[in-house]
Amino acid sequence: MPKLMIALDVLNREEALKIVNEVKDYIDAVKVGYPLVLSSGLEIVEEIKKICNREVICDFKVADIPETNRKIAEIALKYADGIIVHGFVGEDSVKAVQEVAKKFNKKVIMVTEMSHPGAIQYMQPIANKLAKMAKKLKVDAIVAPSTRPERLKEIKDIAKLPVMTPGVGYQGGKIEEIINILDENDYVIVGRSIYQSENPKDVAKKFKEKLNKNKTK
Ligand code: XMP
């Protein structure tokens, strides 16, 4: 079954660690981004790992020149198991991060098409090309939208790489509509639907059960 990754976009350390503690039995990975890291520091990654012993990915959507990308990756990958980068900046910028990741034996995950409506404007027209590039560069995984299952499928078919897919829950994506596209190497990312709920543990458990049961093929 696909893995469940919580997007931990809360704004303080205590709340983040409390949620991780509550959901740890039902999640396979944790995604931290600017909201948490800028408010708590990158050391939060170590604290999360201490509590749940799960993979932690930094969603920094790195999108700079190779030299700057390299510096960001050097810092983030001292702590995290992987880092999310943008592909639209070009192969050289992604390769710079891959070189650092190789040194640390960590993952590089590349964004193709984002999950929000605005992604249709500029990202969607180039997303298939980005998926091809991801395949060529052999990144460890790609990000593609669960809000548009047909696009998720097309991008995954092109890249033939593991997918981390955001958009389930708050953004309208449904596990039932993407489960047949995914396999055990893929990750479903859920943020607000879990961490903003009254009972994050119960909600995470329900998502995990859905990922387990819903495959129909
Ligand atoms: P919610 O609260 O909507 O959180 O469940 C979704 C999480 O995923 C991030 N996100 C993306 N990250 N490429 C990414 O690398 C994307 O296309 C994308 N769309 C959403 C979002 O920042 C949040 O952490």
Coordinates of C-alpha atoms and ligand atoms in Angstrom, one line a residue:
M1 CA 0.0 0.0 0.0
P2 CA 1.2 3.6 -0.6
K3 CA 2.8 5.3 2.4
L4 CA 1.2 8.1 4.4
M5 CA 3.2 11.3 4.8
I6 CA 2.1 14.0 7.1
A7 CA 2.8 17.6 6.0
L8 CA 3.6 19.2 9.3
D9 CA 2.9 22.9 8.4
V10 CA 2.3 24.1 12.0
L11 CA 4.0 27.1 13.3
N12 CA 5.5 26.0 16.6
R13 CA 7.8 23.3 17.9
E14 CA 5.6 22.1 20.7
E15 CA 2.5 21.7 18.6
A16 CA 4.6 19.9 15.9
L17 CA 6.0 17.4 18.3
K18 CA 2.7 16.9 20.0
I19 CA 1.1 16.0 16.7
V20 CA 4.0 13.7 15.7
N21 CA 3.6 11.9 19.0
E22 CA -0.1 11.4 18.4
V23 CA 0.1 10.2 14.8
K24 CA 3.4 8.3 14.9
D25 CA 1.8 4.8 14.7
Y26 CA -0.1 5.6 11.5
I27 CA 2.4 7.6 9.4
D28 CA 5.3 6.4 7.3
A29 CA 7.0 9.8 6.8
V30 CA 6.9 13.4 7.8
K31 CA 7.3 16.5 5.5
V32 CA 8.4 19.7 7.0
G33 CA 8.5 23.0 5.1
Y34 CA 9.2 26.7 5.6
P35 CA 6.3 27.3 8.1
L36 CA 7.8 24.9 10.7
V37 CA 11.5 25.2 10.0
L38 CA 11.5 29.0 9.9
S39 CA 9.6 29.1 13.2
S40 CA 11.5 26.3 15.0
G41 CA 14.8 25.8 13.3
L42 CA 16.1 22.8 11.3
E43 CA 16.9 21.0 14.5
I44 CA 13.2 20.2 14.6
V45 CA 13.9 17.4 12.1
E46 CA 16.1 15.6 14.7
E47 CA 13.4 16.0 17.3
I48 CA 10.7 14.6 15.0
K49 CA 12.9 11.6 14.2
K50 CA 13.6 11.0 17.8
I51 CA 9.9 10.7 18.5
C52 CA 8.7 8.7 15.5
N53 CA 11.8 7.2 13.8
R54 CA 10.3 7.9 10.4
E55 CA 11.7 9.4 7.2
V56 CA 11.7 13.3 7.3
I57 CA 11.7 15.2 4.1
C58 CA 12.4 18.9 3.8
D59 CA 9.9 20.6 1.4
F60 CA 12.0 23.6 0.5
K61 CA 11.1 23.6 -3.2
V62 CA 14.6 24.6 -3.9
A63 CA 14.7 26.7 -7.1
D64 CA 18.0 28.6 -7.4
I65 CA 21.2 28.6 -9.3
P66 CA 23.3 25.4 -8.8
E67 CA 25.7 27.0 -6.4
T68 CA 23.0 28.3 -4.1
N69 CA 21.0 25.0 -4.4
R70 CA 24.1 23.1 -3.3
K71 CA 24.5 25.3 -0.2
I72 CA 20.8 24.8 0.8
A73 CA 21.1 21.0 0.3
E74 CA 24.3 20.8 2.3
I75 CA 22.5 22.3 5.3
A76 CA 19.1 20.6 5.0
L77 CA 20.5 17.1 4.3
K78 CA 22.6 17.1 7.4
Y79 CA 19.3 16.7 9.1
A80 CA 16.6 15.4 6.7
D81 CA 16.4 12.2 4.7
G82 CA 15.4 14.1 1.5
I83 CA 14.8 17.4 0.0
I84 CA 12.2 18.7 -2.5
V85 CA 13.5 20.7 -5.4
H86 CA 11.9 22.5 -8.3
G87 CA 12.7 21.2 -11.8
F88 CA 11.7 24.2 -13.8
V89 CA 15.0 25.9 -13.0
G90 CA 16.8 23.4 -15.2
E91 CA 18.9 20.2 -15.0
D92 CA 22.0 21.9 -13.7
S93 CA 20.2 23.2 -10.6
V94 CA 18.7 19.7 -9.8
K95 CA 22.0 18.0 -10.5
A96 CA 23.7 20.2 -8.0
V97 CA 21.4 19.0 -5.3
Q98 CA 21.8 15.4 -6.4
E99 CA 25.5 15.6 -6.0
V100 CA 25.1 16.7 -2.4
A101 CA 22.4 14.0 -1.7
K102 CA 24.7 11.3 -3.1
K103 CA 27.4 12.3 -0.6
F104 CA 24.9 12.0 2.3
N105 CA 23.0 9.0 0.8
K106 CA 19.8 11.0 0.9
K107 CA 16.9 11.6 -1.5
V108 CA 16.1 14.3 -4.1
I109 CA 12.4 14.7 -4.9
M110 CA 11.5 16.9 -7.9
V111 CA 8.3 18.8 -8.3
T112 CA 6.5 18.4 -11.7
E113 CA 3.0 19.9 -11.4
M114 CA 1.7 21.4 -8.2
S115 CA -1.6 20.6 -6.7
H116 CA -3.2 24.1 -6.4
P117 CA -5.4 25.6 -9.1
G118 CA -2.7 28.2 -10.1
A119 CA -0.4 25.3 -11.2
I120 CA -2.5 25.0 -14.3
Q121 CA -1.4 28.4 -15.4
Y122 CA 2.4 27.9 -15.9
M123 CA 3.4 24.6 -14.5
Q124 CA 1.0 22.2 -16.2
P125 CA 2.1 23.1 -19.7
I126 CA 5.7 22.0 -18.9
A127 CA 5.0 19.3 -16.4
N128 CA 5.3 16.4 -18.8
K129 CA 8.7 17.7 -19.9
L130 CA 9.7 18.0 -16.3
A131 CA 8.6 14.4 -15.7
K132 CA 10.9 13.3 -18.6
M133 CA 13.7 15.3 -17.1
A134 CA 13.1 13.6 -13.7
K135 CA 13.4 10.2 -15.4
K136 CA 16.6 11.2 -17.2
L137 CA 18.2 12.5 -14.0
K138 CA 17.0 9.5 -12.0
V139 CA 15.8 11.6 -9.1
D140 CA 14.5 9.5 -6.2
A141 CA 10.9 10.6 -6.5
I142 CA 8.7 13.3 -8.1
V143 CA 5.8 15.4 -6.7
A144 CA 2.6 15.3 -8.7
P145 CA -1.0 16.4 -7.8
S146 CA -3.7 14.2 -6.3
T147 CA -6.1 17.0 -7.0
R148 CA -5.9 16.0 -10.7
P149 CA -5.8 12.2 -10.8
E150 CA -5.5 12.1 -14.7
R151 CA -2.4 14.3 -14.5
L152 CA -1.0 12.3 -11.6
K153 CA -1.3 9.1 -13.8
E154 CA 0.1 10.7 -16.9
I155 CA 3.1 12.2 -15.0
K156 CA 3.8 8.9 -13.2
D157 CA 3.6 7.0 -16.5
I158 CA 6.1 9.3 -18.0
A159 CA 8.6 9.5 -15.1
K160 CA 8.2 5.9 -14.0
L161 CA 9.5 7.0 -10.6
P162 CA 8.0 6.9 -7.1
V163 CA 5.5 9.8 -6.5
M164 CA 4.8 11.9 -3.5
T165 CA 1.4 13.3 -4.1
P166 CA -0.2 16.2 -2.1
G167 CA -3.7 17.5 -2.3
V168 CA -5.7 14.8 -0.5
G169 CA -8.2 16.2 2.0
Y170 CA -8.3 20.0 2.3
Q171 CA -7.4 20.7 -1.4
G172 CA -10.2 18.3 -2.5
G173 CA -8.2 15.2 -3.6
K174 CA -9.6 11.8 -2.6
I175 CA -7.8 8.6 -1.9
E176 CA -10.5 6.6 -3.7
E177 CA -9.7 8.5 -6.9
I178 CA -5.9 8.0 -6.9
I179 CA -5.4 4.7 -5.1
N180 CA -5.4 2.6 -8.3
I181 CA -2.6 4.9 -9.8
L182 CA -0.3 4.4 -6.8
D183 CA 1.8 1.5 -5.5
E184 CA 3.8 0.8 -2.4
N185 CA 6.7 3.0 -3.3
D186 CA 4.5 6.1 -3.5
Y187 CA 3.5 8.5 -0.7
V188 CA 0.2 10.3 -0.2
I189 CA 0.8 13.7 1.6
V190 CA -1.8 14.9 3.9
G191 CA -1.5 18.1 6.0
R192 CA -4.3 20.2 7.3
S193 CA -6.9 17.4 7.3
I194 CA -4.8 15.7 9.9
Y195 CA -3.1 18.5 11.9
Q196 CA -6.1 20.8 12.0
S197 CA -8.5 18.1 13.1
E198 CA -9.8 17.7 16.7
N199 CA -8.2 14.3 16.8
P200 CA -5.1 14.0 14.5
K201 CA -4.5 10.4 15.7
D202 CA -8.0 9.2 14.6
V203 CA -7.8 11.0 11.3
A204 CA -4.4 9.7 10.5
K205 CA -5.6 6.2 11.4
K206 CA -8.5 6.6 9.0
F207 CA -6.3 7.8 6.1
K208 CA -4.0 4.8 6.7
E209 CA -6.9 2.4 6.7
K210 CA -8.2 3.9 3.4
L211 CA -4.8 3.5 1.8
N212 CA -4.8 -0.1 2.9
K213 CA -8.3 -1.0 1.8
N214 CA -9.2 1.1 -1.2
K215 CA -7.3 -0.6 -4.0
T216 CA -9.8 -2.0 -6.4
K217 CA -7.7 -3.6 -9.0
Ligands
XMP1 P1 -2.5 20.1 2.8 O1 -2.7 20.9 4.1 O2 -3.1 20.8 1.6 O3 -0.9 20.2 2.6 O4 -2.9 18.7 2.9 C1 -0.3 19.8 1.4 C2 1.2 20.0 1.6 O5 1.9 19.7 0.4 C3 2.5 20.9 0.0 N1 2.3 20.9 -1.5 C4 3.2 20.6 -2.4 N2 4.5 20.4 -2.2 N3 4.6 20.2 -4.6 C5 5.2 20.1 -3.4 O6 6.4 19.9 -3.3 C6 3.3 20.4 -4.8 O7 2.8 20.4 -5.9 C7 2.6 20.7 -3.6 N4 1.3 21.0 -3.4 C8 1.2 21.1 -2.1 C9 2.0 22.0 0.7 O8 3.0 23.0 0.9 C10 1.6 21.4 2.0 O9 2.8 21.2 2.8

